[in-house]
Structure formats: structure tokens, C-alpha cells
PDB file of C-alpha atoms in Angstrom:
ATOM      1  CA  UNK A   1     -48.273  14.594 -83.136  1.00 42.00           C
ATOM      2  CA  UNK A   2     -51.753  16.055 -82.661  1.00 42.00           C
ATOM      3  CA  UNK A   3     -51.176  19.828 -82.894  1.00 39.00           C
ATOM      4  CA  UNK A   4     -54.837  20.516 -82.162  1.00 35.00           C
ATOM      5  CA  UNK A   5     -54.413  18.614 -78.882  1.00 37.00           C
ATOM      6  CA  UNK A   6     -51.376  20.755 -78.049  1.00 39.00           C
ATOM      7  CA  UNK A   7     -53.220  23.995 -78.861  1.00 36.00           C
ATOM      8  CA  UNK A   8     -56.167  22.913 -76.734  1.00 37.00           C
ATOM      9  CA  UNK A   9     -53.934  22.039 -73.777  1.00 39.00           C
ATOM     10  CA  UNK A  10     -51.927  25.278 -73.900  1.00 42.00           C
ATOM     11  CA  UNK A  11     -53.227  27.983 -71.556  1.00 40.00           C
ATOM     12  CA  UNK A  12     -52.359  30.716 -74.061  1.00 39.00           C
ATOM     13  CA  UNK A  13     -51.203  31.356 -77.612  1.00 38.00           C
ATOM     14  CA  UNK A  14     -47.795  32.237 -76.175  1.00 40.00           C
ATOM     15  CA  UNK A  15     -47.477  28.840 -74.482  1.00 43.00           C
ATOM     16  CA  UNK A  16     -48.459  27.094 -77.705  1.00 40.00           C
ATOM     17  CA  UNK A  17     -45.885  29.043 -79.668  1.00 45.00           C
ATOM     18  CA  UNK A  18     -43.148  28.259 -77.145  1.00 42.00           C
ATOM     19  CA  UNK A  19     -43.927  24.573 -77.178  1.00 41.00           C
ATOM     20  CA  UNK A  20     -44.013  24.397 -80.977  1.00 39.00           C
ATOM     21  CA  UNK A  21     -40.726  26.280 -80.959  1.00 43.00           C
ATOM     22  CA  UNK A  22     -39.169  23.575 -78.809  1.00 40.00           C
ATOM     23  CA  UNK A  23     -40.313  20.990 -81.299  1.00 41.00           C
ATOM     24  CA  UNK A  24     -38.905  23.022 -84.190  1.00 38.00           C
ATOM     25  CA  UNK A  25     -35.551  23.198 -82.437  1.00 40.00           C
ATOM     26  CA  UNK A  26     -35.445  19.441 -82.240  1.00 46.00           C
ATOM     27  CA  UNK A  27     -35.547  19.351 -78.467  1.00 40.00           C
ATOM     28  CA  UNK A  28     -38.287  16.736 -78.386  1.00 40.00           C
ATOM     29  CA  UNK A  29     -36.998  14.378 -81.068  1.00 42.00           C
ATOM     30  CA  UNK A  30     -36.445  11.568 -78.584  1.00 42.00           C
ATOM     31  CA  UNK A  31     -40.136  11.432 -77.774  1.00 41.00           C
ATOM     32  CA  UNK A  32     -42.552   9.027 -79.331  1.00 41.00           C
ATOM     33  CA  UNK A  33     -45.876  10.423 -80.459  1.00 45.00           C
ATOM     34  CA  UNK A  34     -47.998   8.958 -77.672  1.00 44.00           C
ATOM     35  CA  UNK A  35     -50.270  11.483 -76.025  1.00 46.00           C
ATOM     36  CA  UNK A  36     -49.281  10.516 -72.489  1.00 46.00           C
ATOM     37  CA  UNK A  37     -45.568  11.108 -73.098  1.00 53.00           C
ATOM     38  CA  UNK A  38     -46.166  14.378 -74.896  1.00 47.00           C
ATOM     39  CA  UNK A  39     -48.589  15.528 -72.251  1.00 49.00           C
ATOM     40  CA  UNK A  40     -46.164  14.715 -69.480  1.00 50.00           C
ATOM     41  CA  UNK A  41     -43.354  16.710 -71.057  1.00 44.00           C
ATOM     42  CA  UNK A  42     -45.780  19.496 -71.960  1.00 41.00           C
ATOM     43  CA  UNK A  43     -46.799  19.792 -68.308  1.00 49.00           C
ATOM     44  CA  UNK A  44     -43.195  19.828 -67.129  1.00 48.00           C
ATOM     45  CA  UNK A  45     -42.183  22.454 -69.688  1.00 39.00           C
ATOM     46  CA  UNK A  46     -44.997  24.806 -68.780  1.00 39.00           C
ATOM     47  CA  UNK A  47     -44.512  24.283 -65.070  1.00 45.00           C
ATOM     48  CA  UNK A  48     -40.963  25.526 -65.596  1.00 42.00           C
ATOM     49  CA  UNK A  49     -42.139  28.421 -67.749  1.00 37.00           C
ATOM     50  CA  UNK A  50     -44.676  29.365 -65.108  1.00 40.00           C
ATOM     51  CA  UNK A  51     -41.998  29.358 -62.420  1.00 41.00           C
ATOM     52  CA  UNK A  52     -39.824  31.609 -64.565  1.00 37.00           C
ATOM     53  CA  UNK A  53     -42.721  33.980 -65.153  1.00 41.00           C
ATOM     54  CA  UNK A  54     -43.412  34.233 -61.431  1.00 47.00           C
ATOM     55  CA  UNK A  55     -39.815  35.041 -60.542  1.00 48.00           C
ATOM     56  CA  UNK A  56     -39.428  38.620 -59.364  1.00 52.00           C
ATOM     57  CA  UNK A  57     -36.326  40.328 -60.654  1.00 51.00           C
ATOM     58  CA  UNK A  58     -33.739  40.887 -57.919  1.00 58.00           C
ATOM     59  CA  UNK A  59     -32.858  43.660 -57.918  1.00 58.00           C
ATOM     60  CA  UNK A  60     -35.353  45.331 -60.276  1.00 67.00           C
ATOM     61  CA  UNK A  61     -34.140  47.885 -62.795  1.00 74.00           C
ATOM     62  CA  UNK A  62     -35.447  51.197 -64.070  1.00 75.00           C
ATOM     63  CA  UNK A  63     -34.551  53.125 -67.230  1.00 70.00           C
ATOM     64  CA  UNK A  64     -32.477  56.272 -66.877  1.00 69.00           C
ATOM     65  CA  UNK A  65     -34.478  59.040 -65.250  1.00 63.00           C
ATOM     66  CA  UNK A  66     -35.776  61.274 -68.084  1.00 56.00           C
ATOM     67  CA  UNK A  67     -35.697  64.326 -65.836  1.00 61.00           C
ATOM     68  CA  UNK A  68     -33.766  65.114 -62.691  1.00 66.00           C
ATOM     69  CA  UNK A  69     -32.796  67.927 -60.395  1.00 73.00           C
ATOM     70  CA  UNK A  70     -29.267  68.206 -61.748  1.00 61.00           C
ATOM     71  CA  UNK A  71     -30.024  71.699 -63.017  1.00 70.00           C
ATOM     72  CA  UNK A  72     -31.809  72.650 -59.788  1.00 78.00           C
ATOM     73  CA  UNK A  73     -35.188  72.437 -61.494  1.00 85.00           C
ATOM     74  CA  UNK A  74     -37.842  69.987 -62.508  1.00 89.00           C
ATOM     75  CA  UNK A  75     -39.749  70.799 -65.678  1.00 90.00           C
ATOM     76  CA  UNK A  76     -42.606  73.285 -65.647  1.00 92.00           C
ATOM     77  CA  UNK A  77     -44.974  70.459 -66.614  1.00 92.00           C
ATOM     78  CA  UNK A  78     -43.755  68.275 -63.727  1.00 93.00           C
ATOM     79  CA  UNK A  79     -44.162  71.136 -61.246  1.00 94.00           C
ATOM     80  CA  UNK A  80     -47.687  71.764 -62.532  1.00 96.00           C
ATOM     81  CA  UNK A  81     -48.590  68.085 -62.126  1.00 95.00           C
ATOM     82  CA  UNK A  82     -47.199  67.956 -58.588  1.00 95.00           C
ATOM     83  CA  UNK A  83     -48.960  71.192 -57.632  1.00 95.00           C
ATOM     84  CA  UNK A  84     -52.285  69.920 -58.939  1.00 94.00           C
ATOM     85  CA  UNK A  85     -51.862  66.627 -57.107  1.00 93.00           C
ATOM     86  CA  UNK A  86     -50.678  68.045 -53.772  1.00 91.00           C
ATOM     87  CA  UNK A  87     -52.613  71.311 -53.610  1.00 90.00           C
ATOM     88  CA  UNK A  88     -49.331  73.187 -53.201  1.00 92.00           C
ATOM     89  CA  UNK A  89     -48.132  76.108 -55.290  1.00 94.00           C
ATOM     90  CA  UNK A  90     -44.414  75.576 -55.760  1.00 94.00           C
ATOM     91  CA  UNK A  91     -41.931  76.544 -58.425  1.00 95.00           C
ATOM     92  CA  UNK A  92     -39.861  73.962 -60.322  1.00 93.00           C
ATOM     93  CA  UNK A  93     -36.891  74.958 -58.154  1.00 94.00           C
ATOM     94  CA  UNK A  94     -38.908  74.556 -54.955  1.00 95.00           C
ATOM     95  CA  UNK A  95     -39.913  71.027 -55.942  1.00 95.00           C
ATOM     96  CA  UNK A  96     -36.381  70.135 -56.924  1.00 92.00           C
ATOM     97  CA  UNK A  97     -34.978  71.308 -53.585  1.00 93.00           C
ATOM     98  CA  UNK A  98     -37.618  69.485 -51.535  1.00 94.00           C
ATOM     99  CA  UNK A  99     -36.065  67.055 -49.044  1.00 96.00           C
ATOM    100  CA  UNK A 100     -39.114  66.080 -46.961  1.00 96.00           C
ATOM    101  CA  UNK A 101     -42.465  65.450 -48.601  1.00 94.00           C
ATOM    102  CA  UNK A 102     -45.260  65.518 -46.037  1.00 92.00           C
ATOM    103  CA  UNK A 103     -48.798  64.905 -47.214  1.00 89.00           C
ATOM    104  CA  UNK A 104     -50.641  63.213 -44.391  1.00 83.00           C
ATOM    105  CA  UNK A 105     -54.092  63.214 -42.827  1.00 75.00           C
ATOM    106  CA  UNK A 106     -55.745  63.901 -46.196  1.00 67.00           C
ATOM    107  CA  UNK A 107     -58.235  61.319 -47.443  1.00 67.00           C
ATOM    108  CA  UNK A 108     -58.404  63.142 -50.769  1.00 78.00           C
ATOM    109  CA  UNK A 109     -54.975  61.800 -51.819  1.00 90.00           C
ATOM    110  CA  UNK A 110     -55.570  58.467 -53.501  1.00 92.00           C
ATOM    111  CA  UNK A 111     -52.435  57.982 -55.588  1.00 91.00           C
ATOM    112  CA  UNK A 112     -48.804  58.982 -56.044  1.00 94.00           C
ATOM    113  CA  UNK A 113     -47.950  60.425 -59.462  1.00 94.00           C
ATOM    114  CA  UNK A 114     -44.894  58.996 -61.251  1.00 94.00           C
ATOM    115  CA  UNK A 115     -43.429  62.517 -61.199  1.00 94.00           C
ATOM    116  CA  UNK A 116     -42.636  62.048 -57.504  1.00 95.00           C
ATOM    117  CA  UNK A 117     -39.730  59.933 -58.704  1.00 94.00           C
ATOM    118  CA  UNK A 118     -38.117  63.050 -60.168  1.00 93.00           C
ATOM    119  CA  UNK A 119     -37.664  64.651 -56.742  1.00 94.00           C
ATOM    120  CA  UNK A 120     -34.180  63.267 -56.405  1.00 91.00           C
ATOM    121  CA  UNK A 121     -33.276  65.284 -53.301  1.00 93.00           C
ATOM    122  CA  UNK A 122     -35.996  63.744 -51.149  1.00 96.00           C
ATOM    123  CA  UNK A 123     -34.799  62.053 -47.966  1.00 97.00           C
ATOM    124  CA  UNK A 124     -38.138  61.627 -46.156  1.00 97.00           C
ATOM    125  CA  UNK A 125     -41.617  60.698 -47.394  1.00 96.00           C
ATOM    126  CA  UNK A 126     -44.652  60.899 -45.139  1.00 94.00           C
ATOM    127  CA  UNK A 127     -47.956  59.905 -46.729  1.00 92.00           C
ATOM    128  CA  UNK A 128     -49.678  58.341 -43.750  1.00 89.00           C
ATOM    129  CA  UNK A 129     -53.430  58.449 -43.134  1.00 91.00           C
ATOM    130  CA  UNK A 130     -54.504  59.009 -46.707  1.00 93.00           C
ATOM    131  CA  UNK A 131     -56.357  56.783 -49.148  1.00 93.00           C
ATOM    132  CA  UNK A 132     -53.474  55.816 -51.439  1.00 95.00           C
ATOM    133  CA  UNK A 133     -54.042  52.561 -53.309  1.00 95.00           C
ATOM    134  CA  UNK A 134     -50.724  52.118 -55.118  1.00 94.00           C
ATOM    135  CA  UNK A 135     -47.113  53.270 -55.327  1.00 96.00           C
ATOM    136  CA  UNK A 136     -45.584  53.899 -58.778  1.00 95.00           C
ATOM    137  CA  UNK A 137     -42.461  52.047 -59.858  1.00 95.00           C
ATOM    138  CA  UNK A 138     -40.706  55.419 -60.191  1.00 94.00           C
ATOM    139  CA  UNK A 139     -40.342  55.409 -56.395  1.00 96.00           C
ATOM    140  CA  UNK A 140     -37.196  53.402 -57.106  1.00 95.00           C
ATOM    141  CA  UNK A 141     -35.451  56.543 -58.380  1.00 94.00           C
ATOM    142  CA  UNK A 142     -35.490  58.006 -54.861  1.00 95.00           C
ATOM    143  CA  UNK A 143     -32.188  56.582 -53.681  1.00 94.00           C
ATOM    144  CA  UNK A 144     -31.658  59.196 -50.943  1.00 96.00           C
ATOM    145  CA  UNK A 145     -34.853  58.475 -49.015  1.00 98.00           C
ATOM    146  CA  UNK A 146     -34.199  56.957 -45.585  1.00 98.00           C
ATOM    147  CA  UNK A 147     -37.753  57.195 -44.186  1.00 98.00           C
ATOM    148  CA  UNK A 148     -40.842  55.990 -46.047  1.00 98.00           C
ATOM    149  CA  UNK A 149     -44.060  56.389 -44.060  1.00 96.00           C
ATOM    150  CA  UNK A 150     -47.147  55.258 -45.924  1.00 96.00           C
ATOM    151  CA  UNK A 151     -49.152  53.644 -43.154  1.00 94.00           C
ATOM    152  CA  UNK A 152     -52.942  53.826 -42.799  1.00 95.00           C
ATOM    153  CA  UNK A 153     -53.712  53.915 -46.507  1.00 95.00           C
ATOM    154  CA  UNK A 154     -55.330  51.455 -48.904  1.00 96.00           C
ATOM    155  CA  UNK A 155     -52.274  49.817 -50.470  1.00 97.00           C
ATOM    156  CA  UNK A 156     -52.729  46.327 -51.880  1.00 96.00           C
ATOM    157  CA  UNK A 157     -49.129  45.924 -53.078  1.00 96.00           C
ATOM    158  CA  UNK A 158     -45.706  47.546 -53.200  1.00 97.00           C
ATOM    159  CA  UNK A 159     -43.684  47.719 -56.430  1.00 96.00           C
ATOM    160  CA  UNK A 160     -40.484  45.631 -56.701  1.00 96.00           C
ATOM    161  CA  UNK A 161     -38.643  48.869 -57.473  1.00 96.00           C
ATOM    162  CA  UNK A 162     -38.790  49.753 -53.782  1.00 96.00           C
ATOM    163  CA  UNK A 163     -35.699  47.559 -53.586  1.00 96.00           C
ATOM    164  CA  UNK A 164     -33.740  50.309 -55.378  1.00 96.00           C
ATOM    165  CA  UNK A 165     -34.173  52.795 -52.524  1.00 97.00           C
ATOM    166  CA  UNK A 166     -30.673  52.040 -51.324  1.00 96.00           C
ATOM    167  CA  UNK A 167     -30.618  54.485 -48.382  1.00 98.00           C
ATOM    168  CA  UNK A 168     -33.911  53.309 -46.887  1.00 98.00           C
ATOM    169  CA  UNK A 169     -33.710  52.725 -43.138  1.00 98.00           C
ATOM    170  CA  UNK A 170     -37.368  52.635 -42.065  1.00 98.00           C
ATOM    171  CA  UNK A 171     -40.351  51.266 -43.977  1.00 98.00           C
ATOM    172  CA  UNK A 172     -43.760  51.839 -42.390  1.00 98.00           C
ATOM    173  CA  UNK A 173     -46.711  50.274 -44.209  1.00 98.00           C
ATOM    174  CA  UNK A 174     -48.880  49.496 -41.175  1.00 98.00           C
ATOM    175  CA  UNK A 175     -52.647  49.295 -41.578  1.00 98.00           C
ATOM    176  CA  UNK A 176     -53.001  48.832 -45.319  1.00 98.00           C
ATOM    177  CA  UNK A 177     -54.377  45.935 -47.357  1.00 97.00           C
ATOM    178  CA  UNK A 178     -51.101  44.290 -48.337  1.00 98.00           C
ATOM    179  CA  UNK A 179     -51.185  40.544 -48.924  1.00 97.00           C
ATOM    180  CA  UNK A 180     -47.421  40.264 -49.463  1.00 96.00           C
ATOM    181  CA  UNK A 181     -44.161  42.173 -49.421  1.00 97.00           C
ATOM    182  CA  UNK A 182     -41.832  42.180 -52.454  1.00 96.00           C
ATOM    183  CA  UNK A 183     -38.715  40.036 -52.477  1.00 96.00           C
ATOM    184  CA  UNK A 184     -36.684  43.059 -53.526  1.00 96.00           C
ATOM    185  CA  UNK A 185     -36.916  44.519 -50.013  1.00 96.00           C
ATOM    186  CA  UNK A 186     -34.168  42.037 -49.162  1.00 95.00           C
ATOM    187  CA  UNK A 187     -31.853  44.067 -51.414  1.00 94.00           C
ATOM    188  CA  UNK A 188     -31.992  47.145 -49.165  1.00 96.00           C
ATOM    189  CA  UNK A 189     -28.563  47.201 -47.510  1.00 94.00           C
ATOM    190  CA  UNK A 190     -29.387  49.597 -44.666  1.00 97.00           C
ATOM    191  CA  UNK A 191     -32.985  48.708 -43.806  1.00 98.00           C
ATOM    192  CA  UNK A 192     -33.327  48.204 -40.059  1.00 97.00           C
ATOM    193  CA  UNK A 193     -37.031  48.641 -39.314  1.00 98.00           C
ATOM    194  CA  UNK A 194     -40.070  47.150 -41.070  1.00 98.00           C
ATOM    195  CA  UNK A 195     -43.495  47.979 -39.671  1.00 98.00           C
ATOM    196  CA  UNK A 196     -46.095  45.966 -41.596  1.00 98.00           C
ATOM    197  CA  UNK A 197     -48.620  45.115 -38.907  1.00 98.00           C
ATOM    198  CA  UNK A 198     -52.385  45.217 -39.501  1.00 98.00           C
ATOM    199  CA  UNK A 199     -52.322  44.037 -43.100  1.00 98.00           C
ATOM    200  CA  UNK A 200     -53.382  40.801 -44.799  1.00 98.00           C
ATOM    201  CA  UNK A 201     -49.921  39.320 -45.342  1.00 98.00           C
ATOM    202  CA  UNK A 202     -49.974  35.528 -45.610  1.00 97.00           C
ATOM    203  CA  UNK A 203     -46.266  34.810 -46.105  1.00 95.00           C
ATOM    204  CA  UNK A 204     -42.858  36.442 -46.367  1.00 96.00           C
ATOM    205  CA  UNK A 205     -40.318  35.786 -49.116  1.00 95.00           C
ATOM    206  CA  UNK A 206     -37.505  33.431 -48.149  1.00 95.00           C
ATOM    207  CA  UNK A 207     -35.126  36.241 -49.101  1.00 95.00           C
ATOM    208  CA  UNK A 208     -36.074  38.158 -45.947  1.00 94.00           C
ATOM    209  CA  UNK A 209     -33.464  36.192 -44.059  1.00 95.00           C
ATOM    210  CA  UNK A 210     -30.775  38.136 -45.922  1.00 95.00           C
ATOM    211  CA  UNK A 211     -31.736  41.623 -44.655  1.00 96.00           C
ATOM    212  CA  UNK A 212     -28.523  41.824 -42.724  1.00 94.00           C
ATOM    213  CA  UNK A 213     -29.102  45.104 -40.868  1.00 97.00           C
ATOM    214  CA  UNK A 214     -32.709  44.458 -39.845  1.00 98.00           C
ATOM    215  CA  UNK A 215     -33.292  45.267 -36.164  1.00 98.00           C
ATOM    216  CA  UNK A 216     -37.089  45.384 -35.883  1.00 98.00           C
ATOM    217  CA  UNK A 217     -39.752  43.388 -37.695  1.00 98.00           C
ATOM    218  CA  UNK A 218     -43.395  44.085 -36.840  1.00 98.00           C
ATOM    219  CA  UNK A 219     -45.875  41.655 -38.408  1.00 98.00           C
ATOM    220  CA  UNK A 220     -48.614  41.369 -35.828  1.00 98.00           C
ATOM    221  CA  UNK A 221     -52.271  41.224 -36.876  1.00 98.00           C
ATOM    222  CA  UNK A 222     -51.781  39.740 -40.313  1.00 98.00           C
ATOM    223  CA  UNK A 223     -52.756  36.389 -41.854  1.00 98.00           C
ATOM    224  CA  UNK A 224     -49.397  34.656 -41.720  1.00 98.00           C
ATOM    225  CA  UNK A 225     -49.388  30.874 -41.879  1.00 97.00           C
ATOM    226  CA  UNK A 226     -45.627  30.375 -41.726  1.00 95.00           C
ATOM    227  CA  UNK A 227     -42.370  32.297 -41.525  1.00 97.00           C
ATOM    228  CA  UNK A 228     -39.438  31.740 -43.873  1.00 97.00           C
ATOM    229  CA  UNK A 229     -36.866  29.297 -42.563  1.00 97.00           C
ATOM    230  CA  UNK A 230     -34.194  31.902 -43.284  1.00 97.00           C
ATOM    231  CA  UNK A 231     -35.602  34.197 -40.602  1.00 96.00           C
ATOM    232  CA  UNK A 232     -33.251  32.642 -38.056  1.00 97.00           C
ATOM    233  CA  UNK A 233     -30.339  34.089 -40.072  1.00 97.00           C
ATOM    234  CA  UNK A 234     -31.219  37.658 -39.069  1.00 97.00           C
ATOM    235  CA  UNK A 235     -28.262  38.016 -36.744  1.00 96.00           C
ATOM    236  CA  UNK A 236     -28.944  41.683 -35.919  1.00 97.00           C
ATOM    237  CA  UNK A 237     -32.662  41.322 -35.225  1.00 98.00           C
ATOM    238  CA  UNK A 238     -33.698  42.604 -31.800  1.00 98.00           C
ATOM    239  CA  UNK A 239     -37.501  42.922 -31.979  1.00 98.00           C
ATOM    240  CA  UNK A 240     -39.962  40.497 -33.562  1.00 98.00           C
ATOM    241  CA  UNK A 241     -43.719  40.870 -33.159  1.00 98.00           C
ATOM    242  CA  UNK A 242     -45.886  38.190 -34.794  1.00 98.00           C
ATOM    243  CA  UNK A 243     -48.854  38.362 -32.425  1.00 98.00           C
ATOM    244  CA  UNK A 244     -52.403  37.704 -33.552  1.00 98.00           C
ATOM    245  CA  UNK A 245     -51.665  35.619 -36.606  1.00 97.00           C
ATOM    246  CA  UNK A 246     -54.014  32.791 -35.616  1.00 95.00           C
ATOM    247  CA  UNK A 247     -52.972  30.395 -38.404  1.00 96.00           C
ATOM    248  CA  UNK A 248     -49.259  30.885 -37.977  1.00 97.00           C
ATOM    249  CA  UNK A 249     -47.255  27.738 -37.275  1.00 95.00           C
ATOM    250  CA  UNK A 250     -43.721  28.197 -35.966  1.00 96.00           C
ATOM    251  CA  UNK A 251     -40.923  25.682 -36.062  1.00 96.00           C
ATOM    252  CA  UNK A 252     -38.961  24.799 -32.940  1.00 96.00           C
ATOM    253  CA  UNK A 253     -35.925  26.494 -34.448  1.00 97.00           C
ATOM    254  CA  UNK A 254     -37.844  29.718 -35.044  1.00 97.00           C
ATOM    255  CA  UNK A 255     -39.160  29.734 -31.492  1.00 97.00           C
ATOM    256  CA  UNK A 256     -35.691  29.125 -30.097  1.00 97.00           C
ATOM    257  CA  UNK A 257     -34.414  32.000 -32.240  1.00 98.00           C
ATOM    258  CA  UNK A 258     -37.204  34.253 -30.977  1.00 97.00           C
ATOM    259  CA  UNK A 259     -36.259  33.559 -27.390  1.00 96.00           C
ATOM    260  CA  UNK A 260     -32.777  34.987 -28.054  1.00 97.00           C
ATOM    261  CA  UNK A 261     -34.157  38.384 -29.083  1.00 98.00           C
ATOM    262  CA  UNK A 262     -34.577  41.416 -26.851  1.00 98.00           C
ATOM    263  CA  UNK A 263     -38.321  41.404 -27.584  1.00 98.00           C
ATOM    264  CA  UNK A 264     -40.222  38.436 -28.984  1.00 98.00           C
ATOM    265  CA  UNK A 265     -43.985  38.969 -28.926  1.00 98.00           C
ATOM    266  CA  UNK A 266     -46.141  36.086 -30.158  1.00 97.00           C
ATOM    267  CA  UNK A 267     -49.483  36.437 -28.403  1.00 96.00           C
ATOM    268  CA  UNK A 268     -51.868  33.911 -29.875  1.00 96.00           C
ATOM    269  CA  UNK A 269     -49.088  32.043 -31.661  1.00 95.00           C
ATOM    270  CA  UNK A 270     -47.878  28.932 -29.894  1.00 91.00           C
ATOM    271  CA  UNK A 271     -44.381  27.541 -29.867  1.00 91.00           C
ATOM    272  CA  UNK A 272     -44.021  23.770 -30.360  1.00 88.00           C
TER     273      UNK A 272
END
């Protein structure tokens, strides 16, 4: 077997090591040494590895929170970080007791610090009309939040850990730069409203059809090319807006499903 050929074909040292490991385990002993046969199996193996690598964990996990509000305080260092970030002047107890975090209409805010995840009593987050580019994974610690407003920012992605916000009812990410939504959103048991219009979303995960409590789904003015087949399984959906997605192609089943809803808006998107 030409090991130089294998090393050259591998996209990375890790891939090469994995493939050699398979050989060492005797998993390829039935192969002959012809390059075509080896190459074919090599391609199949790394296609599978690639698929595994692209699989988003459902649901995601986070380590135990290093600090919490169990003692009615966050640390002095955490309070100082949050004060510097927000422009507020609050004590550790004040931050711990905060239930609604409102920092909107301020273009100076460009990020969320991981320390926000320590505010375990939060139930509402309003960060709309800022210039925030990312959300930290620690947002997943906030399992009491039912309202997450972060529209009109500069987000390009949402972390999978958003799927741990088990009390979330309303997710508003309108007018950002999102190209996708994480699969883990499908794990939110109470989510009933998604507002994701005016982004750059090209497709939705197939898992979206399992958001059992979803009532409203706003996806107008994106770059959708298709909807997941599972969308027709949203038995509680009442409002669907997919207008102004010029490349979107609907199936007959999806159009028939849309016609059963209270509001089905598809301006610029034809039904077959």
C-alpha cells in the first residue's frame, strides 16, 4: 500500500491518522492493494467522517456553571465586567437579582460577555438595535428566559447552546446577517414564536418540523431555496410568512399545508 499516496490524499494529518488506524485495526484486510479500491474506500470513510464532524449535537451540553446566584450574589469580578460592558453601576447583588436585561438602541454594544450566563434569574433579554456580532455559548445557562430580543444587530450565527434555554417562548432575531438557524432550536419545548425575517437564511434544519408548540414562523425577506419537508408536521402553526424569498421552491404538500393556516403569506413565492 502506498502510504505516501494516502498521506497526499488525506485533507489533514488527523484524517491520515484515522485512516492508518483503521488499517492497523485490521478493518481493511479484505482489500487488495490496488489504488482504485483503496481510493474508493478512502473516499467513503472520509465522507462518513465528514458527516459525523458536521453533525450538531442535539441537545448541546455545557459544563456546570462555575458561578451562580445561589448565594444572591455574583462575584465582584463578574459585576465589574458587566458594569464595564453595560455602562451600569450595579452591585453583585443587583446583578444577581436582575430579571430583565434591557440594553437597546446603543450601537456601542458589539458583543455579549460570557458573564451574562451567570445571571440565572433573568427572564427577559432585550438587546435590539445594537451592533452585536455574536452570542456566547454561555447563553445556554439562562434556562428561565422566556423572551430573547436581539433583532437589528449584526449577528452571523447563533450558538447551538440556545437550545438549552428551556423556557424560551419568543425568539426575535429579525434584521441580522444570519445564514442559518441552529438545529438545537428544535429542542425548545415551549417555543411558539420565531421572528427571523430580513436575514440571509438559505435553509432550515429538517428538525424544525418537531417544534411542537410553534405558532408563528416569520421568514420573509431571506434567501431560502427550500423548506424542510417536516414543516407540514407543525400541527399548532397558525402564521407562516415566507414572502420575498425569490429562489424558494415549495412543494404541493407545503402549499396545501399553508392554505390550512390562519395566515399564510407567500408574496413572490409561487405554489405549484
